[in-house]
mmCIF file with all atom_site columns, C-alpha atoms in Angstrom:
data_model
loop_
_atom_site.group_PDB
_atom_site.id
_atom_site.type_symbol
_atom_site.label_atom_id
_atom_site.label_alt_id
_atom_site.label_comp_id
_atom_site.label_asym_id
_atom_site.label_entity_id
_atom_site.label_seq_id
_atom_site.pdbx_PDB_ins_code
_atom_site.Cartn_x
_atom_site.Cartn_y
_atom_site.Cartn_z
_atom_site.occupancy
_atom_site.B_iso_or_equiv
_atom_site.pdbx_formal_charge
_atom_site.auth_seq_id
_atom_site.auth_comp_id
_atom_site.auth_asym_id
_atom_site.auth_atom_id
_atom_site.pdbx_PDB_model_num
ATOM 1   C CA . UNK Q 1 1   ? -130.812 -74.205  8.373  1.00 53.00 ? 1   UNK Q CA 1
ATOM 2   C CA . UNK Q 1 2   ? -130.566 -70.640  9.685  1.00 58.00 ? 2   UNK Q CA 1
ATOM 3   C CA . UNK Q 1 3   ? -130.992 -67.732  7.425  1.00 63.00 ? 3   UNK Q CA 1
ATOM 4   C CA . UNK Q 1 4   ? -128.458 -64.985  6.848  1.00 63.00 ? 4   UNK Q CA 1
ATOM 5   C CA . UNK Q 1 5   ? -130.878 -62.601  8.626  1.00 63.00 ? 5   UNK Q CA 1
ATOM 6   C CA . UNK Q 1 6   ? -130.985 -64.918  11.829 1.00 57.00 ? 6   UNK Q CA 1
ATOM 7   C CA . UNK Q 1 7   ? -127.313 -65.088  11.672 1.00 56.00 ? 7   UNK Q CA 1
ATOM 8   C CA . UNK Q 1 8   ? -127.002 -61.454  11.653 1.00 58.00 ? 8   UNK Q CA 1
ATOM 9   C CA . UNK Q 1 9   ? -129.564 -60.732  14.213 1.00 59.00 ? 9   UNK Q CA 1
ATOM 10  C CA . UNK Q 1 10  ? -127.687 -63.577  16.619 1.00 56.00 ? 10  UNK Q CA 1
ATOM 11  C CA . UNK Q 1 11  ? -124.448 -61.902  15.891 1.00 56.00 ? 11  UNK Q CA 1
ATOM 12  C CA . UNK Q 1 12  ? -125.982 -58.407  16.955 1.00 54.00 ? 12  UNK Q CA 1
ATOM 13  C CA . UNK Q 1 13  ? -127.535 -59.874  19.774 1.00 51.00 ? 13  UNK Q CA 1
ATOM 14  C CA . UNK Q 1 14  ? -124.300 -61.129  20.934 1.00 48.00 ? 14  UNK Q CA 1
ATOM 15  C CA . UNK Q 1 15  ? -122.402 -58.059  20.388 1.00 45.00 ? 15  UNK Q CA 1
ATOM 16  C CA . UNK Q 1 16  ? -124.757 -56.351  22.969 1.00 41.00 ? 16  UNK Q CA 1
ATOM 17  C CA . UNK Q 1 17  ? -123.606 -56.997  26.492 1.00 36.00 ? 17  UNK Q CA 1
ATOM 18  C CA . UNK Q 1 18  ? -125.352 -55.604  29.460 1.00 34.00 ? 18  UNK Q CA 1
ATOM 19  C CA . UNK Q 1 19  ? -123.614 -54.030  32.454 1.00 35.00 ? 19  UNK Q CA 1
ATOM 20  C CA . UNK Q 1 20  ? -125.155 -52.770  35.667 1.00 35.00 ? 20  UNK Q CA 1
ATOM 21  C CA . UNK Q 1 21  ? -125.256 -49.037  34.260 1.00 35.00 ? 21  UNK Q CA 1
ATOM 22  C CA . UNK Q 1 22  ? -125.837 -49.326  30.439 1.00 35.00 ? 22  UNK Q CA 1
ATOM 23  C CA . UNK Q 1 23  ? -125.887 -51.271  27.384 1.00 36.00 ? 23  UNK Q CA 1
ATOM 24  C CA . UNK Q 1 24  ? -122.241 -51.722  25.852 1.00 46.00 ? 24  UNK Q CA 1
ATOM 25  C CA . UNK Q 1 25  ? -121.595 -52.471  22.363 1.00 46.00 ? 25  UNK Q CA 1
ATOM 26  C CA . UNK Q 1 26  ? -118.698 -55.197  21.598 1.00 52.00 ? 26  UNK Q CA 1
ATOM 27  C CA . UNK Q 1 27  ? -116.906 -54.971  18.509 1.00 53.00 ? 27  UNK Q CA 1
ATOM 28  C CA . UNK Q 1 28  ? -115.500 -57.648  16.095 1.00 56.00 ? 28  UNK Q CA 1
ATOM 29  C CA . UNK Q 1 29  ? -112.489 -58.049  18.073 1.00 57.00 ? 29  UNK Q CA 1
ATOM 30  C CA . UNK Q 1 30  ? -114.555 -58.719  21.304 1.00 55.00 ? 30  UNK Q CA 1
ATOM 31  C CA . UNK Q 1 31  ? -113.581 -55.369  22.778 1.00 52.00 ? 31  UNK Q CA 1
ATOM 32  C CA . UNK Q 1 32  ? -116.055 -53.246  24.694 1.00 48.00 ? 32  UNK Q CA 1
ATOM 33  C CA . UNK Q 1 33  ? -116.363 -50.028  22.704 1.00 52.00 ? 33  UNK Q CA 1
ATOM 34  C CA . UNK Q 1 34  ? -115.866 -47.158  24.875 1.00 58.00 ? 34  UNK Q CA 1
ATOM 35  C CA . UNK Q 1 35  ? -115.674 -48.771  28.132 1.00 80.00 ? 35  UNK Q CA 1
ATOM 36  C CA . UNK Q 1 36  ? -112.735 -48.355  30.332 1.00 87.00 ? 36  UNK Q CA 1
ATOM 37  C CA . UNK Q 1 37  ? -111.453 -49.833  33.794 1.00 90.00 ? 37  UNK Q CA 1
ATOM 38  C CA . UNK Q 1 38  ? -112.343 -47.252  36.474 1.00 90.00 ? 38  UNK Q CA 1
ATOM 39  C CA . UNK Q 1 39  ? -109.025 -47.936  38.153 1.00 92.00 ? 39  UNK Q CA 1
ATOM 40  C CA . UNK Q 1 40  ? -106.464 -47.486  35.273 1.00 91.00 ? 40  UNK Q CA 1
ATOM 41  C CA . UNK Q 1 41  ? -108.649 -45.838  32.803 1.00 89.00 ? 41  UNK Q CA 1
ATOM 42  C CA . UNK Q 1 42  ? -107.557 -48.078  30.026 1.00 89.00 ? 42  UNK Q CA 1
ATOM 43  C CA . UNK Q 1 43  ? -109.885 -49.763  27.575 1.00 86.00 ? 43  UNK Q CA 1
ATOM 44  C CA . UNK Q 1 44  ? -111.412 -53.238  28.606 1.00 84.00 ? 44  UNK Q CA 1
ATOM 45  C CA . UNK Q 1 45  ? -110.983 -55.690  26.201 1.00 81.00 ? 45  UNK Q CA 1
ATOM 46  C CA . UNK Q 1 46  ? -112.568 -59.101  27.286 1.00 75.00 ? 46  UNK Q CA 1
ATOM 47  C CA . UNK Q 1 47  ? -111.246 -61.433  24.724 1.00 71.00 ? 47  UNK Q CA 1
ATOM 48  C CA . UNK Q 1 48  ? -107.794 -60.464  24.965 1.00 75.00 ? 48  UNK Q CA 1
ATOM 49  C CA . UNK Q 1 49  ? -107.564 -59.401  28.783 1.00 77.00 ? 49  UNK Q CA 1
ATOM 50  C CA . UNK Q 1 50  ? -108.291 -61.049  32.134 1.00 85.00 ? 50  UNK Q CA 1
ATOM 51  C CA . UNK Q 1 51  ? -111.298 -59.157  33.482 1.00 86.00 ? 51  UNK Q CA 1
ATOM 52  C CA . UNK Q 1 52  ? -112.873 -59.493  36.996 1.00 86.00 ? 52  UNK Q CA 1
ATOM 53  C CA . UNK Q 1 53  ? -116.398 -58.367  38.214 1.00 88.00 ? 53  UNK Q CA 1
ATOM 54  C CA . UNK Q 1 54  ? -117.329 -57.642  41.674 1.00 88.00 ? 54  UNK Q CA 1
ATOM 55  C CA . UNK Q 1 55  ? -120.465 -59.923  42.242 1.00 86.00 ? 55  UNK Q CA 1
ATOM 56  C CA . UNK Q 1 56  ? -122.312 -57.504  44.676 1.00 86.00 ? 56  UNK Q CA 1
ATOM 57  C CA . UNK Q 1 57  ? -122.390 -54.716  42.154 1.00 90.00 ? 57  UNK Q CA 1
ATOM 58  C CA . UNK Q 1 58  ? -121.359 -55.990  38.929 1.00 88.00 ? 58  UNK Q CA 1
ATOM 59  C CA . UNK Q 1 59  ? -118.682 -53.469  38.084 1.00 91.00 ? 59  UNK Q CA 1
ATOM 60  C CA . UNK Q 1 60  ? -115.886 -54.889  35.727 1.00 91.00 ? 60  UNK Q CA 1
ATOM 61  C CA . UNK Q 1 61  ? -112.220 -54.224  36.052 1.00 91.00 ? 61  UNK Q CA 1
ATOM 62  C CA . UNK Q 1 62  ? -108.892 -55.499  34.834 1.00 91.00 ? 62  UNK Q CA 1
ATOM 63  C CA . UNK Q 1 63  ? -107.822 -58.405  36.875 1.00 91.00 ? 63  UNK Q CA 1
ATOM 64  C CA . UNK Q 1 64  ? -104.401 -56.965  37.994 1.00 92.00 ? 64  UNK Q CA 1
ATOM 65  C CA . UNK Q 1 65  ? -106.098 -53.665  38.552 1.00 92.00 ? 65  UNK Q CA 1
ATOM 66  C CA . UNK Q 1 66  ? -108.788 -54.953  40.959 1.00 92.00 ? 66  UNK Q CA 1
ATOM 67  C CA . UNK Q 1 67  ? -105.978 -57.154  42.710 1.00 92.00 ? 67  UNK Q CA 1
ATOM 68  C CA . UNK Q 1 68  ? -104.007 -54.129  43.529 1.00 92.00 ? 68  UNK Q CA 1
ATOM 69  C CA . UNK Q 1 69  ? -106.990 -52.035  44.335 1.00 92.00 ? 69  UNK Q CA 1
ATOM 70  C CA . UNK Q 1 70  ? -107.741 -54.638  47.119 1.00 91.00 ? 70  UNK Q CA 1
ATOM 71  C CA . UNK Q 1 71  ? -104.033 -54.787  48.219 1.00 90.00 ? 71  UNK Q CA 1
ATOM 72  C CA . UNK Q 1 72  ? -104.482 -51.158  48.791 1.00 88.00 ? 72  UNK Q CA 1
ATOM 73  C CA . UNK Q 1 73  ? -107.783 -51.383  50.723 1.00 85.00 ? 73  UNK Q CA 1
ATOM 74  C CA . UNK Q 1 74  ? -106.259 -54.108  52.943 1.00 82.00 ? 74  UNK Q CA 1
ATOM 75  C CA . UNK Q 1 75  ? -103.977 -51.280  54.554 1.00 81.00 ? 75  UNK Q CA 1
ATOM 76  C CA . UNK Q 1 76  ? -107.159 -49.656  55.741 1.00 78.00 ? 76  UNK Q CA 1
ATOM 77  C CA . UNK Q 1 77  ? -108.702 -53.066  56.382 1.00 80.00 ? 77  UNK Q CA 1
ATOM 78  C CA . UNK Q 1 78  ? -111.927 -52.029  54.299 1.00 86.00 ? 78  UNK Q CA 1
ATOM 79  C CA . UNK Q 1 79  ? -112.407 -53.594  50.805 1.00 89.00 ? 79  UNK Q CA 1
ATOM 80  C CA . UNK Q 1 80  ? -114.761 -51.528  48.588 1.00 90.00 ? 80  UNK Q CA 1
ATOM 81  C CA . UNK Q 1 81  ? -115.784 -51.411  45.047 1.00 92.00 ? 81  UNK Q CA 1
ATOM 82  C CA . UNK Q 1 82  ? -113.693 -48.687  43.228 1.00 91.00 ? 82  UNK Q CA 1
ATOM 83  C CA . UNK Q 1 83  ? -116.751 -47.228  41.476 1.00 92.00 ? 83  UNK Q CA 1
ATOM 84  C CA . UNK Q 1 84  ? -119.486 -47.445  44.013 1.00 92.00 ? 84  UNK Q CA 1
ATOM 85  C CA . UNK Q 1 85  ? -117.812 -47.930  47.148 1.00 90.00 ? 85  UNK Q CA 1
ATOM 86  C CA . UNK Q 1 86  ? -120.004 -50.705  48.324 1.00 91.00 ? 86  UNK Q CA 1
ATOM 87  C CA . UNK Q 1 87  ? -118.257 -52.997  50.756 1.00 91.00 ? 87  UNK Q CA 1
ATOM 88  C CA . UNK Q 1 88  ? -117.081 -56.188  49.475 1.00 90.00 ? 88  UNK Q CA 1
ATOM 89  C CA . UNK Q 1 89  ? -114.619 -59.200  50.123 1.00 89.00 ? 89  UNK Q CA 1
ATOM 90  C CA . UNK Q 1 90  ? -111.980 -60.280  47.777 1.00 89.00 ? 90  UNK Q CA 1
ATOM 91  C CA . UNK Q 1 91  ? -113.931 -63.468  47.380 1.00 90.00 ? 91  UNK Q CA 1
ATOM 92  C CA . UNK Q 1 92  ? -116.892 -61.376  45.728 1.00 91.00 ? 92  UNK Q CA 1
ATOM 93  C CA . UNK Q 1 93  ? -114.567 -60.656  42.829 1.00 90.00 ? 93  UNK Q CA 1
ATOM 94  C CA . UNK Q 1 94  ? -114.865 -63.381  40.039 1.00 91.00 ? 94  UNK Q CA 1
ATOM 95  C CA . UNK Q 1 95  ? -113.299 -63.840  36.719 1.00 89.00 ? 95  UNK Q CA 1
ATOM 96  C CA . UNK Q 1 96  ? -115.263 -63.305  33.480 1.00 85.00 ? 96  UNK Q CA 1
ATOM 97  C CA . UNK Q 1 97  ? -114.951 -65.669  30.541 1.00 81.00 ? 97  UNK Q CA 1
ATOM 98  C CA . UNK Q 1 98  ? -115.932 -64.369  27.134 1.00 74.00 ? 98  UNK Q CA 1
ATOM 99  C CA . UNK Q 1 99  ? -116.384 -66.270  23.727 1.00 70.00 ? 99  UNK Q CA 1
ATOM 100 C CA . UNK Q 1 100 ? -115.642 -64.303  20.555 1.00 64.00 ? 100 UNK Q CA 1
ATOM 101 C CA . UNK Q 1 101 ? -118.500 -63.503  18.521 1.00 59.00 ? 101 UNK Q CA 1
ATOM 102 C CA . UNK Q 1 102 ? -116.798 -65.054  15.565 1.00 60.00 ? 102 UNK Q CA 1
ATOM 103 C CA . UNK Q 1 103 ? -116.467 -68.500  17.206 1.00 55.00 ? 103 UNK Q CA 1
ATOM 104 C CA . UNK Q 1 104 ? -120.291 -68.473  17.995 1.00 51.00 ? 104 UNK Q CA 1
ATOM 105 C CA . UNK Q 1 105 ? -121.215 -67.602  14.553 1.00 51.00 ? 105 UNK Q CA 1
ATOM 106 C CA . UNK Q 1 106 ? -118.959 -70.047  13.173 1.00 57.00 ? 106 UNK Q CA 1
ATOM 107 C CA . UNK Q 1 107 ? -120.385 -72.989  15.286 1.00 56.00 ? 107 UNK Q CA 1
ATOM 108 C CA . UNK Q 1 108 ? -123.984 -72.016  14.371 1.00 51.00 ? 108 UNK Q CA 1
ATOM 109 C CA . UNK Q 1 109 ? -122.970 -71.958  10.702 1.00 56.00 ? 109 UNK Q CA 1
ATOM 110 C CA . UNK Q 1 110 ? -121.591 -75.528  11.133 1.00 58.00 ? 110 UNK Q CA 1
ATOM 111 C CA . UNK Q 1 111 ? -124.559 -77.225  12.451 1.00 58.00 ? 111 UNK Q CA 1
ATOM 112 C CA . UNK Q 1 112 ? -126.249 -79.778  10.621 1.00 59.00 ? 112 UNK Q CA 1
ATOM 113 C CA . UNK Q 1 113 ? -129.462 -78.291  8.538  1.00 58.00 ? 113 UNK Q CA 1
ATOM 114 C CA . UNK Q 1 114 ? -132.754 -79.419  10.012 1.00 57.00 ? 114 UNK Q CA 1
ATOM 115 C CA . UNK Q 1 115 ? -134.169 -82.057  7.595  1.00 61.00 ? 115 UNK Q CA 1
ATOM 116 C CA . UNK Q 1 116 ? -137.911 -82.691  8.433  1.00 64.00 ? 116 UNK Q CA 1
ATOM 117 C CA . UNK Q 1 117 ? -138.534 -85.620  6.233  1.00 67.00 ? 117 UNK Q CA 1
ATOM 118 C CA . UNK Q 1 118 ? -135.588 -87.387  7.656  1.00 69.00 ? 118 UNK Q CA 1
ATOM 119 C CA . UNK Q 1 119 ? -136.548 -86.404  11.327 1.00 74.00 ? 119 UNK Q CA 1
ATOM 120 C CA . UNK Q 1 120 ? -140.183 -87.441  10.591 1.00 80.00 ? 120 UNK Q CA 1
ATOM 121 C CA . UNK Q 1 121 ? -139.245 -90.939  9.219  1.00 81.00 ? 121 UNK Q CA 1
ATOM 122 C CA . UNK Q 1 122 ? -137.111 -91.572  12.249 1.00 82.00 ? 122 UNK Q CA 1
ATOM 123 C CA . UNK Q 1 123 ? -139.954 -90.432  14.453 1.00 83.00 ? 123 UNK Q CA 1
ATOM 124 C CA . UNK Q 1 124 ? -142.232 -92.582  12.636 1.00 86.00 ? 124 UNK Q CA 1
ATOM 125 C CA . UNK Q 1 125 ? -140.060 -95.801  13.064 1.00 86.00 ? 125 UNK Q CA 1
ATOM 126 C CA . UNK Q 1 126 ? -139.807 -94.982  16.694 1.00 85.00 ? 126 UNK Q CA 1
ATOM 127 C CA . UNK Q 1 127 ? -143.645 -94.814  17.241 1.00 86.00 ? 127 UNK Q CA 1
ATOM 128 C CA . UNK Q 1 128 ? -144.015 -98.014  15.401 1.00 87.00 ? 128 UNK Q CA 1
ATOM 129 C CA . UNK Q 1 129 ? -141.447 -99.768  17.623 1.00 87.00 ? 129 UNK Q CA 1
ATOM 130 C CA . UNK Q 1 130 ? -143.180 -98.492  20.637 1.00 84.00 ? 130 UNK Q CA 1
ATOM 131 C CA . UNK Q 1 131 ? -146.550 -99.528  19.216 1.00 84.00 ? 131 UNK Q CA 1
ATOM 132 C CA . UNK Q 1 132 ? -145.358 -103.049 18.516 1.00 85.00 ? 132 UNK Q CA 1
ATOM 133 C CA . UNK Q 1 133 ? -143.786 -103.340 22.050 1.00 80.00 ? 133 UNK Q CA 1
ATOM 134 C CA . UNK Q 1 134 ? -147.062 -102.156 23.703 1.00 75.00 ? 134 UNK Q CA 1
ATOM 135 C CA . UNK Q 1 135 ? -145.840 -98.871  24.993 1.00 65.00 ? 135 UNK Q CA 1
ATOM 136 C CA . UNK Q 1 136 ? -148.171 -96.764  22.814 1.00 51.00 ? 136 UNK Q CA 1
ATOM 137 C CA . UNK Q 1 137 ? -150.262 -94.125  24.338 1.00 49.00 ? 137 UNK Q CA 1
#
């Protein structure tokens, strides 16, 4: 069974998301605190919006913003990252999937607690079964 402290530490760890430039905190709604799309300058909300990242550099944008950016780049026949201007292909953009912190904490709390006596008994029975069948080490 996880202690309350372990659950809090796990939750805090899940809230910390690493980007290429800095660490960004994610709040209870799964939203980046203070991080914006560099194309439209609106907040990035990973749980409620579709986000994409350019795999070469790791910069993150709203999916529609990045699609429009690439359409504009197609006119000049050179796709680049809107932030670092690194050359890239449309296929370098990949969709990001997030799981809300609440879902993860909920699943951890519903795990069956560890029962060492019960597990020890099961292991002893398995060892005995293997010894009887001649597979002991």
